[in-house]
């Protein structure tokens, strides 16, 4: 346990050293926050209470999306590129000899990264958004705590999916294509482009049932007070269910990969 | 003993330009061959590029499943804006999208290798890791543009027809200038590729929506500061017979080629300044 705590801290500190990159990321998230906020305002002007949100709630959704984009690695930028590269070059052989579990090792590091991205790239755009637009942020600290719980589960689901994608590099050699497809699915099905409750009919139902909804739609709805009491327990169970299923699939794929695949490199 | 006088063969600016383009072609061909080595991955990436931009349009379609007009513009009109900026941006991204990677080369010191080769650095950086998969983005932009042209109600004249290729070529040049200027910026701020994204991808996203959606300050900013409005807003609104933003006169719609030339010149100067300021890493 101690080992993984150290790895998490290392992940946090590692990303904390990229100060210019963090600043640049804050800039980009803020610019996109403004663009989306204007587009959503035009949309909500036409259809007030679309998807059950009033305008301040829709604005909160936009800025929360920008705040979570890097933390949930919705556009990539997590550990997966590095793991894919280690598989491609054969360095993975070294990792497999380590007296640590491969999946837990990368999970710990990725959670550290996510924690830094949340503080470094999440808080400032959110604050700027709250300054420029009317947001519907809760005053109750318990709501924020409930939100953090949903977010943590979302981060684990996000990791589990990207771990599966990275392992595909054992067979594909170059995992960049799979990583990109994963990124697309994450952007669309997390609700980053448009809230999932605005998706029409069956598309909306399918999108809300898929694991990606754990990364933005559910944490956002928890923060906006849409899930309380037993309903909150229900969405936690939904997220945890996906987390367990996907982590389990990762374990299976990992053992198949390490048994069957020849490591490249000299 | 006097050494025999050695003279470099006479080279004109055109020769330099020609050899630069030739070098660009060679590097691009090499990267294309290397990409095609991992065929399954290439197909996925090309499809991914196509779909990535497709999702943008899909989210606009989803918006229009709830509304008839966004900021006073119909779906066909928004699609026209989307298709024009998407195609122009896709072209710039195909040829110059690799400028993003400059910061990484400055950081790890591999830029030095490019400096000693007898090919312009700009050419090498632009062709670096050339990604053929970006064709997917252009294709997607053209498809939406075709869809828009079928539906949009335009009173076509010869001038308006000619404005279409004019705005796509000029628009690509304006976006290209932003890519080069962003690359130049990374000579100083090595880790700031994201800032470039705000102007390139961000600019492309802004131009997908009509100007009436945005606040006046933002419209002023993309008209007078970073003149992205000339990529499509100004010429496209003229073609669609709408009032130009900020009360600009209709004649402004013919300026995109001029704006593009000025942008490219400015980006060229910024690039030279950046290259001069470059210091290799070392400890």
Coordinates of C-alpha atoms in Angstrom, one line a residue:
Chain A
X1 CA 0.0 0.0 0.0
X2 CA 2.8 2.3 1.0
X3 CA 4.5 1.7 -2.4
X4 CA 1.4 2.8 -4.3
X5 CA 0.9 5.9 -2.2
X6 CA 4.5 6.9 -3.1
X7 CA 3.7 6.3 -6.8
X8 CA 0.6 8.4 -6.6
X9 CA 2.6 11.2 -5.0
X10 CA 5.2 10.8 -7.7
X11 CA 2.6 11.1 -10.4
X12 CA 1.4 14.3 -8.8
X13 CA 4.8 15.9 -8.4
X14 CA 5.9 14.8 -11.9
X15 CA 3.1 16.8 -13.5
X16 CA 3.6 19.7 -11.1
X17 CA 7.0 20.3 -12.7
X18 CA 5.5 21.2 -16.1
X19 CA 4.5 24.7 -15.0
X20 CA 4.5 26.3 -18.4
X21 CA 2.4 23.4 -19.8
X22 CA 0.0 23.7 -17.0
X23 CA -0.4 27.5 -17.5
X24 CA -0.8 26.9 -21.3
X25 CA -3.5 24.2 -20.5
X26 CA -5.4 26.6 -18.2
X27 CA -5.3 29.2 -21.0
X28 CA -6.7 26.7 -23.6
X29 CA -9.4 25.3 -21.2
X30 CA -10.5 28.9 -20.5
X31 CA -10.7 29.8 -24.2
X32 CA -12.8 26.7 -24.9
X33 CA -14.9 27.4 -21.9
X34 CA -15.8 30.8 -23.3
X35 CA -16.5 29.4 -26.8
X36 CA -18.8 26.6 -25.4
X37 CA -20.5 28.9 -22.9
X38 CA -21.5 31.3 -25.7
X39 CA -22.7 28.5 -28.0
X40 CA -24.7 26.9 -25.1
X41 CA -26.2 30.3 -24.2
X42 CA -27.5 30.6 -27.8
X43 CA -28.9 27.1 -27.5
X44 CA -30.5 27.7 -24.1
X45 CA -31.9 31.0 -25.4
X46 CA -33.9 29.0 -27.9
X47 CA -34.8 26.2 -25.6
X48 CA -34.8 27.2 -21.9
X49 CA -34.6 24.3 -19.5
X50 CA -33.2 22.0 -22.3
X51 CA -32.2 18.6 -20.8
X52 CA -33.6 19.7 -17.4
X53 CA -31.0 22.4 -16.9
X54 CA -31.6 26.1 -16.5
X55 CA -29.0 28.5 -18.0
X56 CA -26.8 28.8 -14.9
X57 CA -26.8 25.0 -14.6
X58 CA -25.8 24.7 -18.3
X59 CA -23.0 27.2 -17.7
X60 CA -21.8 25.2 -14.7
X61 CA -21.8 22.1 -16.9
X62 CA -19.7 23.8 -19.5
X63 CA -17.0 25.0 -17.1
X64 CA -17.0 21.8 -15.1
X65 CA -16.3 20.0 -18.4
X66 CA -13.3 22.2 -19.0
X67 CA -12.2 21.7 -15.4
X68 CA -12.3 17.9 -15.7
X69 CA -11.0 17.6 -19.2
X70 CA -7.4 17.1 -18.2
X71 CA -8.1 15.2 -15.0
X72 CA -10.2 12.6 -16.7
X73 CA -7.8 12.6 -19.7
X74 CA -10.8 12.9 -22.0
X75 CA -8.5 14.0 -24.8
X76 CA -5.7 11.7 -23.8
X77 CA -2.5 13.0 -22.1
X78 CA -2.6 10.4 -19.3
X79 CA -0.3 7.5 -18.7
X80 CA -1.4 5.5 -21.8
X81 CA 1.0 7.1 -24.3
X82 CA 3.9 6.1 -22.1
X83 CA 2.7 2.6 -21.5
X84 CA 2.0 2.1 -25.2
X85 CA 5.6 3.4 -25.9
X86 CA 7.0 1.0 -23.3
X87 CA 5.1 -1.9 -25.0
X88 CA 6.3 -0.9 -28.4
X89 CA 10.0 -0.6 -27.4
X90 CA 10.0 -3.6 -25.2
X91 CA 10.7 -1.7 -22.0
X92 CA 7.6 -3.3 -20.7
X93 CA 9.7 -6.4 -19.9
X94 CA 11.4 -4.5 -17.1
X95 CA 8.0 -3.4 -15.7
X96 CA 6.9 -7.0 -15.6
X97 CA 9.9 -8.0 -13.5
X98 CA 9.2 -5.4 -10.9
X99 CA 7.8 -6.6 -7.6
X100 CA 4.7 -4.5 -8.1
X101 CA 1.4 -5.1 -9.8
X102 CA 1.4 -3.6 -13.3
X103 CA -2.2 -2.4 -13.2
X104 CA -2.1 -1.0 -9.7
X105 CA 1.2 0.7 -10.4
X106 CA -0.1 2.6 -13.3
X107 CA -3.5 3.3 -11.6
X108 CA -1.6 4.9 -8.6
X109 CA 0.5 7.1 -10.9
X110 CA -2.5 8.1 -13.0
X111 CA -4.5 9.1 -9.9
X112 CA -1.6 11.3 -8.8
X113 CA -1.6 12.9 -12.3
X114 CA -5.4 13.4 -12.2
X115 CA -5.2 15.0 -8.7
X116 CA -2.6 17.5 -10.0
X117 CA -4.6 18.2 -13.2
X118 CA -7.7 18.9 -11.2
X119 CA -5.9 21.5 -9.0
X120 CA -3.6 22.8 -11.7
X121 CA -5.9 22.9 -14.7
X122 CA -9.3 22.7 -13.2
X123 CA -9.7 25.3 -10.4
X124 CA -8.6 28.4 -12.4
X125 CA -10.8 27.9 -15.5
X126 CA -13.7 27.2 -13.1
X127 CA -13.0 30.4 -11.1
X128 CA -12.8 32.4 -14.3
X129 CA -16.0 30.9 -15.5
X130 CA -17.7 31.7 -12.2
X131 CA -16.5 35.3 -12.6
X132 CA -17.7 35.7 -16.2
X133 CA -21.0 33.8 -16.0
X134 CA -23.7 33.0 -13.5
X135 CA -23.1 29.5 -12.3
X136 CA -25.2 27.2 -10.1
X137 CA -22.5 26.0 -7.7
X138 CA -23.8 24.4 -4.4
X139 CA -23.0 26.1 -1.1
X140 CA -23.4 22.9 0.9
X141 CA -20.0 21.2 1.5
X142 CA -21.6 17.8 1.5
X143 CA -22.6 18.3 -2.1
X144 CA -19.0 19.0 -3.0
X145 CA -18.0 15.9 -1.1
X146 CA -20.6 13.8 -3.0
X147 CA -19.2 15.3 -6.2
X148 CA -15.7 14.3 -5.3
X149 CA -16.8 10.8 -4.6
X150 CA -18.4 10.5 -8.1
X151 CA -15.3 12.1 -9.6
X152 CA -13.0 9.6 -8.0
X153 CA -15.1 6.7 -9.3
X154 CA -15.1 8.4 -12.7
X155 CA -11.3 8.7 -12.6
X156 CA -10.9 5.0 -11.9
X157 CA -13.3 4.1 -14.8
X158 CA -11.3 6.5 -17.1
X159 CA -8.1 4.7 -16.0
X160 CA -9.6 1.3 -16.6
X161 CA -10.6 2.1 -20.1
X162 CA -7.3 3.6 -21.1
X163 CA -5.4 0.6 -19.5
X164 CA -7.4 -1.7 -21.9
X165 CA -6.5 0.6 -24.8
X166 CA -2.9 0.6 -23.9
X167 CA -2.7 -3.2 -23.6
X168 CA -4.0 -3.4 -27.2
X169 CA -0.5 -2.3 -28.2
X170 CA 0.7 -5.8 -27.4
X171 CA -1.1 -7.0 -30.5
X172 CA -1.2 -3.8 -32.7
X173 CA 2.4 -2.7 -31.9
X174 CA 1.5 0.9 -32.6
X175 CA -1.3 1.7 -30.2
X176 CA -1.8 5.3 -31.4
X177 CA -4.8 4.4 -33.5
X178 CA -6.6 2.6 -30.6
X179 CA -5.7 5.5 -28.3
X180 CA -7.3 8.0 -30.7
X181 CA -10.5 5.9 -31.0
X182 CA -10.6 5.7 -27.3
X183 CA -10.3 9.5 -27.0
X184 CA -13.1 10.0 -29.5
X185 CA -15.4 7.7 -27.6
X186 CA -14.5 9.5 -24.4
X187 CA -15.2 13.0 -25.8
X188 CA -18.5 12.0 -27.2
X189 CA -19.9 9.6 -24.6
X190 CA -18.7 11.4 -21.5
X191 CA -21.0 14.4 -22.4
X192 CA -18.1 16.7 -23.2
X193 CA -19.5 17.9 -26.5
X194 CA -23.1 18.1 -25.3
X195 CA -24.7 16.9 -22.1
X196 CA -25.9 13.3 -22.5
X197 CA -29.4 14.3 -21.3
X198 CA -29.7 16.5 -24.4
X199 CA -29.1 13.5 -26.7
X200 CA -32.4 12.4 -28.2
X201 CA -34.1 9.0 -27.7
X202 CA -32.3 5.7 -27.8
X203 CA -28.9 7.4 -28.4
X204 CA -29.3 9.2 -25.1
X205 CA -30.3 6.0 -23.3
X206 CA -27.3 4.1 -24.7
X207 CA -24.9 7.0 -24.0
X208 CA -26.0 7.3 -20.4
X209 CA -25.6 3.5 -19.8
X210 CA -22.0 3.4 -21.2
X211 CA -19.1 3.7 -18.8
X212 CA -17.9 7.1 -20.2
X213 CA -20.9 8.8 -18.6
X214 CA -19.1 8.3 -15.2
X215 CA -16.4 10.8 -16.2
X216 CA -18.4 14.0 -16.7
X217 CA -22.2 13.6 -16.9
X218 CA -22.6 11.9 -13.5
X219 CA -20.1 14.0 -11.5
X220 CA -21.8 17.1 -13.0
X221 CA -25.3 16.0 -12.2
X222 CA -24.1 15.1 -8.6
X223 CA -22.7 18.6 -8.3
X224 CA -25.9 20.2 -9.7
X225 CA -27.9 18.3 -7.0
X226 CA -29.7 15.9 -9.5
X227 CA -28.8 12.8 -7.5
X228 CA -29.4 12.8 -3.8
X229 CA -30.1 10.1 -1.2
X230 CA -30.8 6.6 -2.6
X231 CA -30.4 8.0 -6.1
X232 CA -26.8 9.0 -5.3
X233 CA -26.1 5.5 -4.0
X234 CA -27.5 4.2 -7.2
X235 CA -25.2 6.3 -9.4
X236 CA -22.2 5.4 -7.2
X237 CA -23.1 1.7 -7.7
X238 CA -23.3 2.3 -11.5
X239 CA -19.9 3.8 -11.6
X240 CA -18.4 1.3 -9.2
X241 CA -19.9 -1.5 -11.3
X242 CA -18.2 -0.3 -14.5
X243 CA -15.0 0.3 -12.6
X244 CA -14.9 -3.3 -11.3
X245 CA -15.9 -4.8 -14.7
X246 CA -13.3 -2.8 -16.6
X247 CA -10.5 -3.3 -14.2
X248 CA -11.3 -7.0 -14.2
X249 CA -11.2 -7.1 -18.0
X250 CA -7.8 -5.3 -17.8
X251 CA -6.5 -8.0 -15.5
X252 CA -7.6 -10.8 -17.9
X253 CA -6.1 -9.0 -20.9
X254 CA -2.9 -8.3 -19.0
X255 CA -2.4 -12.0 -18.1
X256 CA -3.2 -13.1 -21.7
X257 CA -0.7 -10.5 -23.0
X258 CA 2.1 -11.4 -20.7
X259 CA 1.8 -15.1 -21.4
X260 CA 1.3 -15.0 -25.2
X261 CA 3.1 -12.1 -26.5
X262 CA 6.7 -11.9 -27.4
X263 CA 8.4 -8.8 -26.1
X264 CA 10.1 -6.7 -28.7
X265 CA 13.5 -5.1 -28.5
X266 CA 17.1 -6.1 -28.2
Chain B
X1 CA 50.0 29.5 -51.7
X2 CA 46.8 31.1 -52.6
X3 CA 43.8 28.9 -52.3
X4 CA 41.6 28.7 -55.4
X5 CA 38.7 30.9 -55.0
X6 CA 35.5 28.9 -54.4
X7 CA 32.1 30.3 -55.1
X8 CA 28.8 28.8 -54.3
X9 CA 26.6 28.5 -57.3
X10 CA 24.3 31.4 -57.8
X11 CA 21.0 30.8 -56.1
X12 CA 17.9 32.9 -56.5
X13 CA 15.0 33.2 -54.1
X14 CA 13.0 30.9 -56.4
X15 CA 15.7 28.2 -56.2
X16 CA 15.6 28.4 -52.4
X17 CA 11.8 28.2 -52.5
X18 CA 11.9 25.3 -55.0
X19 CA 14.5 23.3 -53.0
X20 CA 12.6 23.9 -49.8
X21 CA 9.4 22.6 -51.4
X22 CA 11.3 19.6 -52.8
X23 CA 12.7 18.8 -49.4
X24 CA 9.3 19.1 -47.8
X25 CA 8.0 16.6 -50.4
X26 CA 10.9 14.2 -49.6
X27 CA 10.4 14.3 -45.9
X28 CA 6.6 13.9 -46.3
X29 CA 7.1 10.9 -48.5
X30 CA 9.4 9.2 -46.0
X31 CA 6.9 9.8 -43.1
X32 CA 4.0 8.6 -45.3
X33 CA 5.8 5.3 -46.0
X34 CA 6.6 4.9 -42.3
X35 CA 3.0 5.5 -41.3
X36 CA 1.8 2.9 -43.8
X37 CA 4.0 0.3 -42.1
X38 CA 1.4 -0.1 -39.3
X39 CA -1.6 -0.4 -41.6
X40 CA -4.3 -1.3 -39.1
X41 CA -3.2 1.7 -36.9
X42 CA -3.2 4.0 -39.9
X43 CA -6.7 3.1 -40.9
X44 CA -7.9 3.6 -37.4
X45 CA -6.2 7.0 -37.2
X46 CA -7.5 8.2 -40.5
X47 CA -11.0 7.1 -39.6
X48 CA -10.4 8.7 -36.2
X49 CA -9.5 12.0 -37.7
X50 CA -12.6 11.8 -39.9
X51 CA -14.8 10.9 -37.0
X52 CA -13.3 13.4 -34.5
X53 CA -14.3 16.2 -36.7
X54 CA -17.5 14.4 -37.5
X55 CA -18.5 14.4 -33.9
X56 CA -18.2 18.2 -33.8
X57 CA -20.8 18.3 -36.6
X58 CA -22.9 15.6 -34.9
X59 CA -23.1 17.7 -31.8
X60 CA -24.4 20.6 -33.9
X61 CA -26.9 18.3 -35.5
X62 CA -28.0 17.2 -32.0
X63 CA -28.4 20.9 -31.0
X64 CA -30.6 21.4 -34.1
X65 CA -32.7 18.4 -33.1
X66 CA -34.1 20.7 -30.4
X67 CA -34.0 24.1 -32.2
X68 CA -34.7 25.6 -35.7
X69 CA -32.1 28.4 -35.5
X70 CA -29.0 29.1 -33.5
X71 CA -28.2 32.8 -33.1
X72 CA -30.6 33.4 -36.0
X73 CA -28.9 31.0 -38.4
X74 CA -30.5 27.9 -39.9
X75 CA -28.8 24.5 -39.9
X76 CA -27.8 24.9 -43.6
X77 CA -26.1 28.2 -42.8
X78 CA -24.3 26.9 -39.8
X79 CA -23.2 23.9 -41.9
X80 CA -21.9 26.3 -44.6
X81 CA -19.8 28.1 -41.9
X82 CA -18.7 24.7 -40.5
X83 CA -17.7 23.3 -43.9
X84 CA -15.7 26.3 -45.0
X85 CA -13.7 26.7 -41.8
X86 CA -13.3 22.9 -41.5
X87 CA -11.9 22.5 -45.0
X88 CA -9.5 25.6 -44.7
X89 CA -8.4 24.4 -41.2
X90 CA -7.9 20.9 -42.5
X91 CA -5.6 22.0 -45.3
X92 CA -3.5 24.1 -42.9
X93 CA -3.4 21.2 -40.5
X94 CA -2.3 18.8 -43.1
X95 CA 0.6 20.9 -44.3
X96 CA 1.6 22.6 -41.1
X97 CA 0.0 20.8 -38.2
X98 CA 3.3 19.3 -37.1
X99 CA 4.4 22.8 -35.9
X100 CA 2.9 21.7 -32.6
X101 CA 5.8 19.4 -32.1
X102 CA 8.4 22.2 -32.1
X103 CA 8.3 22.8 -28.4
X104 CA 9.2 19.1 -27.8
X105 CA 12.2 19.4 -30.1
X106 CA 13.4 22.6 -28.4
X107 CA 13.0 20.9 -25.0
X108 CA 14.9 17.7 -25.8
X109 CA 17.5 19.4 -27.9
X110 CA 16.8 17.5 -31.1
X111 CA 16.1 20.8 -32.9
X112 CA 19.9 21.1 -33.2
X113 CA 19.9 18.2 -35.7
X114 CA 17.6 20.2 -37.9
X115 CA 19.7 23.3 -37.7
X116 CA 22.8 21.7 -39.3
X117 CA 21.0 20.2 -42.3
X118 CA 21.0 22.2 -45.5
X119 CA 17.2 22.5 -45.6
X120 CA 15.2 25.4 -44.1
X121 CA 14.3 24.7 -40.5
X122 CA 10.7 25.7 -41.1
X123 CA 10.4 23.1 -43.9
X124 CA 11.8 20.4 -41.6
X125 CA 9.6 21.2 -38.7
X126 CA 6.5 21.5 -40.9
X127 CA 7.2 18.1 -42.5
X128 CA 8.2 16.5 -39.3
X129 CA 6.0 13.4 -38.5
X130 CA 3.8 14.4 -41.4
X131 CA 0.5 12.7 -40.8
X132 CA -1.4 11.6 -43.9
X133 CA -4.3 10.7 -41.6
X134 CA -5.2 14.4 -41.5
X135 CA -6.8 14.0 -44.9
X136 CA -9.7 12.6 -42.9
X137 CA -10.3 16.1 -41.5
X138 CA -10.4 17.7 -45.0
X139 CA -12.7 15.1 -46.3
X140 CA -15.1 15.6 -43.4
X141 CA -15.0 19.4 -44.0
X142 CA -15.7 19.0 -47.7
X143 CA -18.6 16.6 -47.0
X144 CA -20.3 19.1 -44.6
X145 CA -19.6 21.9 -47.2
X146 CA -21.3 19.8 -49.9
X147 CA -24.2 19.1 -47.6
X148 CA -24.5 22.8 -46.9
X149 CA -24.3 23.8 -50.6
X150 CA -27.2 21.4 -51.4
X151 CA -29.4 22.9 -48.7
X152 CA -28.4 26.5 -48.2
X153 CA -30.4 29.2 -50.0
X154 CA -27.8 31.3 -51.8
X155 CA -28.5 33.7 -54.6
X156 CA -25.5 32.5 -56.7
X157 CA -23.6 35.0 -58.9
X158 CA -20.2 34.5 -60.6
X159 CA -18.6 36.6 -57.9
X160 CA -20.1 34.5 -55.1
X161 CA -19.1 31.2 -56.8
X162 CA -15.5 32.5 -57.1
X163 CA -15.5 33.5 -53.5
X164 CA -15.8 29.9 -52.4
X165 CA -12.3 28.7 -53.5
X166 CA -10.9 32.1 -52.6
X167 CA -12.0 31.9 -49.0
X168 CA -10.8 28.3 -48.6
X169 CA -7.3 29.0 -50.0
X170 CA -7.0 32.3 -48.0
X171 CA -8.5 30.7 -45.0
X172 CA -6.0 27.9 -45.1
X173 CA -3.2 30.5 -45.4
X174 CA -4.5 32.4 -42.4
X175 CA -4.7 29.3 -40.3
X176 CA -1.2 28.3 -41.7
X177 CA 0.2 31.6 -40.5
X178 CA -1.3 31.0 -37.0
X179 CA 0.4 27.6 -37.0
X180 CA 3.8 29.1 -37.9
X181 CA 3.4 32.0 -35.4
X182 CA 2.5 29.5 -32.8
X183 CA 5.6 27.4 -33.6
X184 CA 7.7 30.6 -33.4
X185 CA 6.2 31.3 -29.9
X186 CA 7.4 27.9 -28.8
X187 CA 11.0 28.9 -29.3
X188 CA 10.5 31.0 -26.1
X189 CA 7.8 29.1 -24.3
X190 CA 8.8 25.5 -25.0
X191 CA 6.0 23.8 -23.2
X192 CA 3.1 25.9 -24.6
X193 CA 1.7 23.8 -27.5
X194 CA -1.6 24.1 -25.7
X195 CA -1.6 27.9 -26.3
X196 CA -1.3 27.2 -30.0
X197 CA -4.3 24.8 -29.8
X198 CA -6.4 27.6 -28.3
X199 CA -5.9 29.7 -31.5
X200 CA -5.9 26.9 -34.1
X201 CA -8.5 24.3 -32.8
X202 CA -10.2 27.0 -30.8
X203 CA -10.4 29.4 -33.7
X204 CA -11.8 26.6 -35.9
X205 CA -14.5 25.9 -33.3
X206 CA -15.4 29.6 -33.0
X207 CA -15.8 29.9 -36.8
X208 CA -18.2 26.9 -36.9
X209 CA -20.8 29.0 -35.2
X210 CA -22.3 32.3 -36.5
X211 CA -20.8 35.5 -35.1
X212 CA -24.2 36.4 -33.5
X213 CA -23.6 33.7 -31.0
X214 CA -20.6 35.4 -29.4
X215 CA -20.0 38.6 -27.4
X216 CA -18.9 41.7 -29.3
X217 CA -15.4 41.6 -27.7
X218 CA -14.7 38.1 -28.9
X219 CA -15.9 39.0 -32.5
X220 CA -13.7 42.1 -32.4
X221 CA -10.8 40.0 -31.2
X222 CA -11.0 37.5 -34.0
X223 CA -11.5 40.2 -36.6
X224 CA -8.9 42.8 -35.7
X225 CA -6.4 41.0 -33.4
X226 CA -6.1 37.5 -34.7
X227 CA -8.0 38.0 -38.0
X228 CA -9.6 34.6 -38.1
X229 CA -13.0 36.2 -39.1
X230 CA -11.5 36.5 -42.6
X231 CA -11.2 32.7 -42.9
X232 CA -14.9 32.3 -43.3
X233 CA -17.2 34.6 -41.3
X234 CA -16.8 37.7 -43.4
X235 CA -16.7 36.2 -46.9
X236 CA -19.3 33.5 -46.0
X237 CA -21.7 36.0 -44.6
X238 CA -21.3 38.0 -47.8
X239 CA -22.0 34.9 -49.9
X240 CA -25.1 34.1 -47.9
X241 CA -26.3 37.7 -48.4
X242 CA -26.2 38.6 -44.7
X243 CA -24.9 41.7 -42.9
X244 CA -21.3 41.5 -42.0
X245 CA -20.4 41.5 -38.2
X246 CA -19.5 44.7 -36.4
X247 CA -21.3 46.7 -39.2
X248 CA -18.3 46.2 -41.6
X249 CA -19.0 47.3 -45.2
X250 CA -19.6 44.6 -47.8
X251 CA -16.4 45.4 -49.6
X252 CA -14.4 43.9 -46.7
X253 CA -15.5 40.5 -47.9
X254 CA -13.0 40.7 -50.7
X255 CA -10.0 41.2 -48.3
X256 CA -9.2 37.6 -47.3
X257 CA -6.3 37.2 -49.8
X258 CA -4.8 40.5 -48.6
X259 CA -5.3 39.5 -44.9
X260 CA -3.7 36.1 -45.7
X261 CA -0.6 37.7 -47.2
X262 CA -0.2 40.1 -44.3
X263 CA -0.6 37.2 -41.8
X264 CA 1.9 35.0 -43.6
X265 CA 4.4 37.9 -43.7
X266 CA 3.9 38.6 -40.0
X267 CA 4.3 34.9 -39.2
X268 CA 7.5 34.7 -41.3
X269 CA 9.0 37.6 -39.3
X270 CA 7.9 36.0 -36.0
X271 CA 9.5 32.7 -37.2
X272 CA 12.8 34.4 -38.0
X273 CA 12.8 36.2 -34.7
X274 CA 12.1 33.0 -32.8
X275 CA 14.8 31.1 -34.7
X276 CA 17.4 33.8 -33.9
X277 CA 16.4 33.7 -30.2
X278 CA 16.8 30.0 -30.0
X279 CA 19.4 28.6 -27.6
X280 CA 20.0 25.0 -27.4
X281 CA 19.3 23.1 -24.2
X282 CA 22.2 22.1 -22.1
X283 CA 23.2 22.0 -18.5

